[in-house]
Amino acid sequence: MDYHAPSATKVKVTVSLDKELVNTINNFLKTSKIRSRSQFIENILRKWHHEQKKQDLEKQIEAYYLSQSDKERKEDRRWTEIAAKSAQQLWKD
């Protein structure tokens, strides 16, 4: 995932950070392709946002499988077995 993707609209936000943390960020930026603290923090927040969306999707998938009846679980397992056998046949060829 490209965390350097520019946004069409930027909003200025002011935050207060621990001095040691800011020094660490500044030291990192000296050897990085990232141009600014703003870009660095935006990249971190994009990554966090991506992880949040991924976790939400995983929860939805889990909820779907937990909501299945025994009959639906058996059918799902059977389709998984069929797909696995088909894939093995394709890979052997």
PDB file of C-alpha atoms in Angstrom:
ATOM      1  CA  MET A   1       0.000   0.000   0.000  1.00  0.00           C
ATOM      2  CA  ASP A   2       1.262   3.451  -0.883  1.00  0.00           C
ATOM      3  CA  TYR A   3       1.091   5.571   2.246  1.00  0.00           C
ATOM      4  CA  HIS A   4       2.483   8.607   0.373  1.00  0.00           C
ATOM      5  CA  ALA A   5      -0.661   9.190  -1.663  1.00  0.00           C
ATOM      6  CA  PRO A   6      -1.537  12.875  -1.509  1.00  0.00           C
ATOM      7  CA  SER A   7      -5.000  13.918  -0.473  1.00  0.00           C
ATOM      8  CA  ALA A   8      -6.955  16.343  -2.623  1.00  0.00           C
ATOM      9  CA  THR A   9      -7.753  18.519   0.389  1.00  0.00           C
ATOM     10  CA  LYS A  10      -5.515  19.170   3.376  1.00  0.00           C
ATOM     11  CA  VAL A  11      -6.706  20.456   6.742  1.00  0.00           C
ATOM     12  CA  LYS A  12      -4.231  22.053   9.133  1.00  0.00           C
ATOM     13  CA  VAL A  13      -4.274  20.455  12.598  1.00  0.00           C
ATOM     14  CA  THR A  14      -2.163  21.443  15.573  1.00  0.00           C
ATOM     15  CA  VAL A  15      -0.999  18.774  18.020  1.00  0.00           C
ATOM     16  CA  SER A  16       1.311  18.680  21.013  1.00  0.00           C
ATOM     17  CA  LEU A  17       3.839  15.863  21.199  1.00  0.00           C
ATOM     18  CA  ASP A  18       6.472  14.733  23.653  1.00  0.00           C
ATOM     19  CA  LYS A  19       9.803  16.462  22.885  1.00  0.00           C
ATOM     20  CA  GLU A  20      11.701  13.156  22.757  1.00  0.00           C
ATOM     21  CA  LEU A  21       9.209  11.800  20.245  1.00  0.00           C
ATOM     22  CA  VAL A  22       9.600  14.882  18.049  1.00  0.00           C
ATOM     23  CA  ASN A  23      13.403  14.497  18.211  1.00  0.00           C
ATOM     24  CA  THR A  24      13.057  10.869  17.157  1.00  0.00           C
ATOM     25  CA  ILE A  25      10.865  11.869  14.220  1.00  0.00           C
ATOM     26  CA  ASN A  26      13.302  14.624  13.222  1.00  0.00           C
ATOM     27  CA  ASN A  27      16.241  12.206  13.313  1.00  0.00           C
ATOM     28  CA  PHE A  28      14.323   9.725  11.194  1.00  0.00           C
ATOM     29  CA  LEU A  29      13.457  12.402   8.636  1.00  0.00           C
ATOM     30  CA  LYS A  30      17.142  13.283   8.159  1.00  0.00           C
ATOM     31  CA  THR A  31      17.697   9.922   6.429  1.00  0.00           C
ATOM     32  CA  SER A  32      14.229   9.398   4.972  1.00  0.00           C
ATOM     33  CA  LYS A  33      12.610  10.186   1.643  1.00  0.00           C
ATOM     34  CA  ILE A  34       9.721  11.688   3.590  1.00  0.00           C
ATOM     35  CA  ARG A  35       9.922  15.457   3.350  1.00  0.00           C
ATOM     36  CA  SER A  36       8.174  16.688   6.486  1.00  0.00           C
ATOM     37  CA  ARG A  37       6.776  15.818   9.901  1.00  0.00           C
ATOM     38  CA  SER A  38       3.303  16.407   8.499  1.00  0.00           C
ATOM     39  CA  GLN A  39       3.862  13.863   5.748  1.00  0.00           C
ATOM     40  CA  PHE A  40       5.375  11.418   8.245  1.00  0.00           C
ATOM     41  CA  ILE A  41       2.428  11.706  10.626  1.00  0.00           C
ATOM     42  CA  GLU A  42      -0.066  11.505   7.762  1.00  0.00           C
ATOM     43  CA  ASN A  43       1.622   8.289   6.588  1.00  0.00           C
ATOM     44  CA  ILE A  44       1.391   6.823  10.097  1.00  0.00           C
ATOM     45  CA  LEU A  45      -2.283   7.770  10.363  1.00  0.00           C
ATOM     46  CA  ARG A  46      -3.026   6.318   6.910  1.00  0.00           C
ATOM     47  CA  LYS A  47      -1.423   3.047   7.955  1.00  0.00           C
ATOM     48  CA  TRP A  48      -3.437   3.068  11.207  1.00  0.00           C
ATOM     49  CA  HIS A  49      -6.638   3.797   9.256  1.00  0.00           C
ATOM     50  CA  HIS A  50      -5.886   0.963   6.825  1.00  0.00           C
ATOM     51  CA  GLU A  51      -5.366  -1.420   9.774  1.00  0.00           C
ATOM     52  CA  GLN A  52      -8.659  -0.307  11.331  1.00  0.00           C
ATOM     53  CA  LYS A  53     -10.521  -1.033   8.096  1.00  0.00           C
ATOM     54  CA  LYS A  54      -8.791  -4.418   7.864  1.00  0.00           C
ATOM     55  CA  GLN A  55      -9.800  -5.278  11.442  1.00  0.00           C
ATOM     56  CA  ASP A  56     -13.391  -4.218  10.742  1.00  0.00           C
ATOM     57  CA  LEU A  57     -13.494  -6.506   7.707  1.00  0.00           C
ATOM     58  CA  GLU A  58     -12.042  -9.393   9.729  1.00  0.00           C
ATOM     59  CA  LYS A  59     -14.750  -8.871  12.375  1.00  0.00           C
ATOM     60  CA  GLN A  60     -17.446  -8.912   9.691  1.00  0.00           C
ATOM     61  CA  ILE A  61     -16.042 -12.133   8.219  1.00  0.00           C
ATOM     62  CA  GLU A  62     -15.883 -13.716  11.677  1.00  0.00           C
ATOM     63  CA  ALA A  63     -19.466 -12.656  12.405  1.00  0.00           C
ATOM     64  CA  TYR A  64     -20.585 -14.176   9.095  1.00  0.00           C
ATOM     65  CA  TYR A  65     -18.987 -17.528   9.833  1.00  0.00           C
ATOM     66  CA  LEU A  66     -20.233 -17.548  13.432  1.00  0.00           C
ATOM     67  CA  SER A  67     -23.771 -16.900  12.185  1.00  0.00           C
ATOM     68  CA  GLN A  68     -23.781 -19.956   9.916  1.00  0.00           C
ATOM     69  CA  SER A  69     -25.883 -22.976  10.757  1.00  0.00           C
ATOM     70  CA  ASP A  70     -24.279 -26.432  11.027  1.00  0.00           C
ATOM     71  CA  LYS A  71     -25.662 -27.255   7.595  1.00  0.00           C
ATOM     72  CA  GLU A  72     -24.125 -24.104   6.082  1.00  0.00           C
ATOM     73  CA  ARG A  73     -20.759 -24.858   7.737  1.00  0.00           C
ATOM     74  CA  LYS A  74     -20.756 -28.388   6.298  1.00  0.00           C
ATOM     75  CA  GLU A  75     -21.593 -27.072   2.834  1.00  0.00           C
ATOM     76  CA  ASP A  76     -18.860 -24.437   3.125  1.00  0.00           C
ATOM     77  CA  ARG A  77     -16.321 -27.117   4.153  1.00  0.00           C
ATOM     78  CA  ARG A  78     -17.363 -29.247   1.190  1.00  0.00           C
ATOM     79  CA  TRP A  79     -16.895 -26.360  -1.254  1.00  0.00           C
ATOM     80  CA  THR A  80     -13.478 -25.691   0.311  1.00  0.00           C
ATOM     81  CA  GLU A  81     -12.480 -29.321  -0.258  1.00  0.00           C
ATOM     82  CA  ILE A  82     -13.653 -29.171  -3.884  1.00  0.00           C
ATOM     83  CA  ALA A  83     -11.715 -25.938  -4.483  1.00  0.00           C
ATOM     84  CA  ALA A  84      -8.566 -27.389  -2.886  1.00  0.00           C
ATOM     85  CA  LYS A  85      -8.742 -30.535  -5.056  1.00  0.00           C
ATOM     86  CA  SER A  86      -9.311 -28.431  -8.165  1.00  0.00           C
ATOM     87  CA  ALA A  87      -6.315 -26.259  -7.335  1.00  0.00           C
ATOM     88  CA  GLN A  88      -4.129 -29.335  -6.793  1.00  0.00           C
ATOM     89  CA  GLN A  89      -5.146 -30.676 -10.205  1.00  0.00           C
ATOM     90  CA  LEU A  90      -4.352 -27.354 -11.884  1.00  0.00           C
ATOM     91  CA  TRP A  91      -0.946 -27.140 -10.195  1.00  0.00           C
ATOM     92  CA  LYS A  92      -0.043 -30.708 -11.206  1.00  0.00           C
ATOM     93  CA  ASP A  93      -0.662 -29.949 -14.881  1.00  0.00           C
TER      94      ASP A  93
END
